[in-house]
PDB file of C-alpha atoms in Angstrom:
ATOM      1  CA  MET A1052       9.440 -28.651  34.145  1.00 61.00           C
ATOM      2  CA  ASN A1053       9.772 -27.499  37.439  1.00 66.00           C
ATOM      3  CA  GLU A1054       6.844 -28.481  40.303  1.00 62.00           C
ATOM      4  CA  SER A1055       3.731 -25.610  39.086  1.00 66.00           C
ATOM      5  CA  ASP A1056       4.878 -26.023  34.925  1.00 79.00           C
ATOM      6  CA  SER A1057       3.980 -29.470  35.530  1.00 84.00           C
ATOM      7  CA  GLN A1058       1.228 -29.075  37.255  1.00 87.00           C
ATOM      8  CA  LYS A1059      -0.362 -26.537  34.455  1.00 88.00           C
ATOM      9  CA  PHE A1060       0.366 -29.134  31.676  1.00 91.00           C
ATOM     10  CA  TRP A1061      -1.968 -31.501  33.217  1.00 92.00           C
ATOM     11  CA  VAL A1062      -4.022 -29.538  33.600  1.00 92.00           C
ATOM     12  CA  GLY A1063      -4.299 -28.142  30.227  1.00 92.00           C
ATOM     13  CA  VAL A1064      -4.691 -31.575  28.775  1.00 93.00           C
ATOM     14  CA  ILE A1065      -7.390 -32.873  30.319  1.00 93.00           C
ATOM     15  CA  GLY A1066      -9.120 -29.632  30.159  1.00 93.00           C
ATOM     16  CA  GLY A1067      -8.066 -30.150  26.160  1.00 93.00           C
ATOM     17  CA  LEU A1068      -9.783 -33.358  26.323  1.00 92.00           C
ATOM     18  CA  LEU A1069     -13.028 -32.308  28.081  1.00 93.00           C
ATOM     19  CA  VAL A1070     -13.095 -29.732  24.937  1.00 93.00           C
ATOM     20  CA  ALA A1071     -11.591 -32.402  22.603  1.00 91.00           C
ATOM     21  CA  LEU A1072     -14.661 -35.003  23.650  1.00 89.00           C
ATOM     22  CA  VAL A1073     -17.354 -32.895  23.338  1.00 90.00           C
ATOM     23  CA  ILE A1074     -16.830 -31.722  20.131  1.00 90.00           C
ATOM     24  CA  ASN A1075     -16.191 -34.807  19.210  1.00 84.00           C
ATOM     25  CA  TYR A1076     -19.120 -36.152  18.235  1.00 79.00           C
ATOM     26  CA  LEU A1077     -20.031 -33.309  16.029  1.00 80.00           C
ATOM     27  CA  ILE A1078     -16.668 -33.522  14.030  1.00 81.00           C
ATOM     28  CA  THR A1079     -14.316 -36.430  14.725  1.00 77.00           C
ATOM     29  CA  ILE A1080     -11.297 -34.995  13.618  1.00 79.00           C
ATOM     30  CA  GLY A1081     -12.545 -31.202  15.102  1.00 87.00           C
ATOM     31  CA  GLY A1082     -12.879 -32.624  17.952  1.00 89.00           C
ATOM     32  CA  ALA A1083      -8.599 -33.096  18.900  1.00 91.00           C
ATOM     33  CA  PHE A1084      -7.864 -30.123  16.543  1.00 94.00           C
ATOM     34  CA  ALA A1085      -9.724 -28.005  19.091  1.00 94.00           C
ATOM     35  CA  GLY A1086      -8.546 -29.143  21.829  1.00 94.00           C
ATOM     36  CA  GLY A1087      -4.613 -29.350  21.072  1.00 94.00           C
ATOM     37  CA  ILE A1088      -6.293 -25.394  20.656  1.00 94.00           C
ATOM     38  CA  VAL A1089      -7.377 -25.110  24.385  1.00 94.00           C
ATOM     39  CA  ALA A1090      -4.472 -27.244  25.650  1.00 94.00           C
ATOM     40  CA  GLY A1091      -1.400 -25.637  23.983  1.00 93.00           C
ATOM     41  CA  TRP A1092      -3.296 -21.789  25.170  1.00 94.00           C
ATOM     42  CA  ILE A1093      -3.880 -23.201  29.475  1.00 93.00           C
ATOM     43  CA  VAL A1094      -0.198 -24.272  29.706  1.00 92.00           C
ATOM     44  CA  ARG A1095       1.198 -21.933  28.024  1.00 86.00           C
ATOM     45  CA  GLY A1096       4.987 -22.869  27.686  1.00 81.00           C
ATOM     46  CA  GLY A1097       5.124 -21.231  23.559  1.00 86.00           C
ATOM     47  CA  ALA A1098       4.381 -23.602  20.254  1.00 89.00           C
ATOM     48  CA  LYS A1099       6.210 -26.308  21.580  1.00 90.00           C
ATOM     49  CA  ASN A1100       4.804 -27.029  25.467  1.00 91.00           C
ATOM     50  CA  GLY A1101       1.554 -26.361  24.020  1.00 92.00           C
ATOM     51  CA  GLY A1102       2.453 -28.986  20.888  1.00 93.00           C
ATOM     52  CA  LYS A1103       3.347 -31.565  23.426  1.00 94.00           C
ATOM     53  CA  ALA A1104      -0.043 -30.974  25.015  1.00 94.00           C
ATOM     54  CA  GLY A1105      -1.828 -31.071  22.389  1.00 93.00           C
ATOM     55  CA  VAL A1106       0.048 -34.839  21.110  1.00 95.00           C
ATOM     56  CA  TYR A1107      -1.603 -35.945  24.384  1.00 95.00           C
ATOM     57  CA  VAL A1108      -4.971 -35.161  23.940  1.00 94.00           C
ATOM     58  CA  GLY A1109      -5.151 -36.074  20.847  1.00 93.00           C
ATOM     59  CA  LEU A1110      -3.840 -39.751  21.365  1.00 93.00           C
ATOM     60  CA  LEU A1111      -6.403 -39.431  24.816  1.00 93.00           C
ATOM     61  CA  ASN A1112      -9.076 -38.735  22.384  1.00 91.00           C
ATOM     62  CA  ALA A1113      -8.369 -41.077  20.522  1.00 88.00           C
ATOM     63  CA  VAL A1114      -8.340 -43.675  23.363  1.00 89.00           C
ATOM     64  CA  VAL A1115     -11.507 -42.448  24.978  1.00 87.00           C
ATOM     65  CA  LEU A1116     -12.944 -43.005  21.361  1.00 83.00           C
ATOM     66  CA  ALA A1117     -11.682 -46.072  20.988  1.00 82.00           C
ATOM     67  CA  ALA A1118     -12.344 -48.186  24.141  1.00 83.00           C
ATOM     68  CA  ALA A1119     -16.484 -46.306  23.412  1.00 80.00           C
ATOM     69  CA  ILE A1120     -16.212 -47.746  19.862  1.00 76.00           C
ATOM     70  CA  LEU A1121     -15.107 -51.781  20.816  1.00 76.00           C
ATOM     71  CA  VAL A1122     -17.339 -51.403  23.572  1.00 76.00           C
ATOM     72  CA  TYR A1123     -20.562 -49.856  21.822  1.00 73.00           C
ATOM     73  CA  GLY A1124     -19.772 -50.455  18.097  1.00 68.00           C
ATOM     74  CA  ILE A1125     -19.192 -48.903  14.841  1.00 65.00           C
ATOM     75  CA  GLU A1126     -22.989 -48.040  15.230  1.00 65.00           C
ATOM     76  CA  THR A1127     -22.697 -45.400  18.103  1.00 63.00           C
ATOM     77  CA  ALA A1128     -19.508 -43.976  16.591  1.00 64.00           C
ATOM     78  CA  PRO A1129     -19.642 -40.493  16.107  1.00 64.00           C
ATOM     79  CA  GLY A1130     -21.458 -39.892  12.238  1.00 60.00           C
ATOM     80  CA  ASP A1131     -18.112 -38.921  10.242  1.00 61.00           C
ATOM     81  CA  ILE A1132     -16.500 -42.490  12.087  1.00 63.00           C
ATOM     82  CA  SER A1133     -19.456 -45.319  10.486  1.00 59.00           C
ATOM     83  CA  TYR A1134     -19.266 -43.694   7.390  1.00 59.00           C
ATOM     84  CA  LEU A1135     -15.578 -45.454   7.764  1.00 61.00           C
ATOM     85  CA  GLY A1136     -17.852 -48.840   8.041  1.00 60.00           C
ATOM     86  CA  PHE A1137     -16.304 -49.592   4.732  1.00 60.00           C
ATOM     87  CA  LEU A1138     -12.823 -49.673   5.381  1.00 61.00           C
ATOM     88  CA  GLY A1139     -13.320 -53.310   7.334  1.00 61.00           C
ATOM     89  CA  SER A1140     -12.450 -53.986  10.602  1.00 65.00           C
ATOM     90  CA  THR A1141     -13.377 -52.314  13.075  1.00 66.00           C
ATOM     91  CA  LEU A1142      -9.646 -52.322  14.261  1.00 70.00           C
ATOM     92  CA  PHE A1143      -8.015 -51.061  11.091  1.00 72.00           C
ATOM     93  CA  ILE A1144     -10.094 -47.934  12.182  1.00 71.00           C
ATOM     94  CA  VAL A1145      -9.321 -47.610  15.605  1.00 75.00           C
ATOM     95  CA  VAL A1146      -5.206 -47.816  14.733  1.00 79.00           C
ATOM     96  CA  ALA A1147      -6.163 -44.783  12.636  1.00 80.00           C
ATOM     97  CA  LEU A1148      -7.256 -43.015  14.685  1.00 82.00           C
ATOM     98  CA  PHE A1149      -3.997 -42.426  16.813  1.00 88.00           C
ATOM     99  CA  PRO A1150      -1.923 -40.964  14.262  1.00 90.00           C
ATOM    100  CA  LEU A1151      -4.360 -38.980  13.041  1.00 89.00           C
ATOM    101  CA  PHE A1152      -6.144 -37.816  15.798  1.00 90.00           C
ATOM    102  CA  GLY A1153      -1.928 -37.403  17.706  1.00 93.00           C
ATOM    103  CA  LEU A1154      -1.220 -34.796  14.421  1.00 94.00           C
ATOM    104  CA  PHE A1155      -4.474 -33.026  14.245  1.00 94.00           C
ATOM    105  CA  GLY A1156      -3.963 -32.216  18.442  1.00 94.00           C
ATOM    106  CA  TYR A1157      -0.889 -31.706  17.438  1.00 95.00           C
ATOM    107  CA  VAL A1158      -1.269 -28.498  14.916  1.00 95.00           C
ATOM    108  CA  GLY A1159      -3.640 -27.275  17.425  1.00 94.00           C
ATOM    109  CA  GLY A1160      -1.397 -27.223  20.395  1.00 94.00           C
ATOM    110  CA  LEU A1161       1.104 -25.660  18.182  1.00 94.00           C
ATOM    111  CA  ILE A1162      -1.741 -22.852  17.505  1.00 94.00           C
ATOM    112  CA  GLY A1163      -2.437 -22.280  21.318  1.00 93.00           C
ATOM    113  CA  GLY A1164       0.655 -22.594  22.244  1.00 92.00           C
ATOM    114  CA  SER A1165       1.723 -19.925  20.539  1.00 92.00           C
ATOM    115  CA  LEU A1166      -1.420 -17.411  20.641  1.00 89.00           C
ATOM    116  CA  THR A1167      -0.246 -16.992  24.023  1.00 82.00           C
ATOM    117  CA  LYS A1168       3.542 -15.785  23.601  1.00 70.00           C
TER     118      LYS A1168
END
């Protein structure tokens, strides 16, 4: 990956993250998926690079949401996450978000990367 491709990759990740954060408060899992699609489409490196960008978007999305939940509490989380309060600790919910968001971001990135080829 040369300098131009690397720059395009990170622009795609940041663009996908912004889309994911906007959609996050409507449907939490849909944010990672849609952000992955946008990141894969911007990267334009095929399914492989799109999937990689989608994973980064999903994990960064989980970091931002985890920070918001840990700072403000589970009450300020998006609606579908706050229903998970019956599972117990907030830490369990935050740890469970990382693989889930990474997976949905990866699938979205695969779709977005495949759309460009």
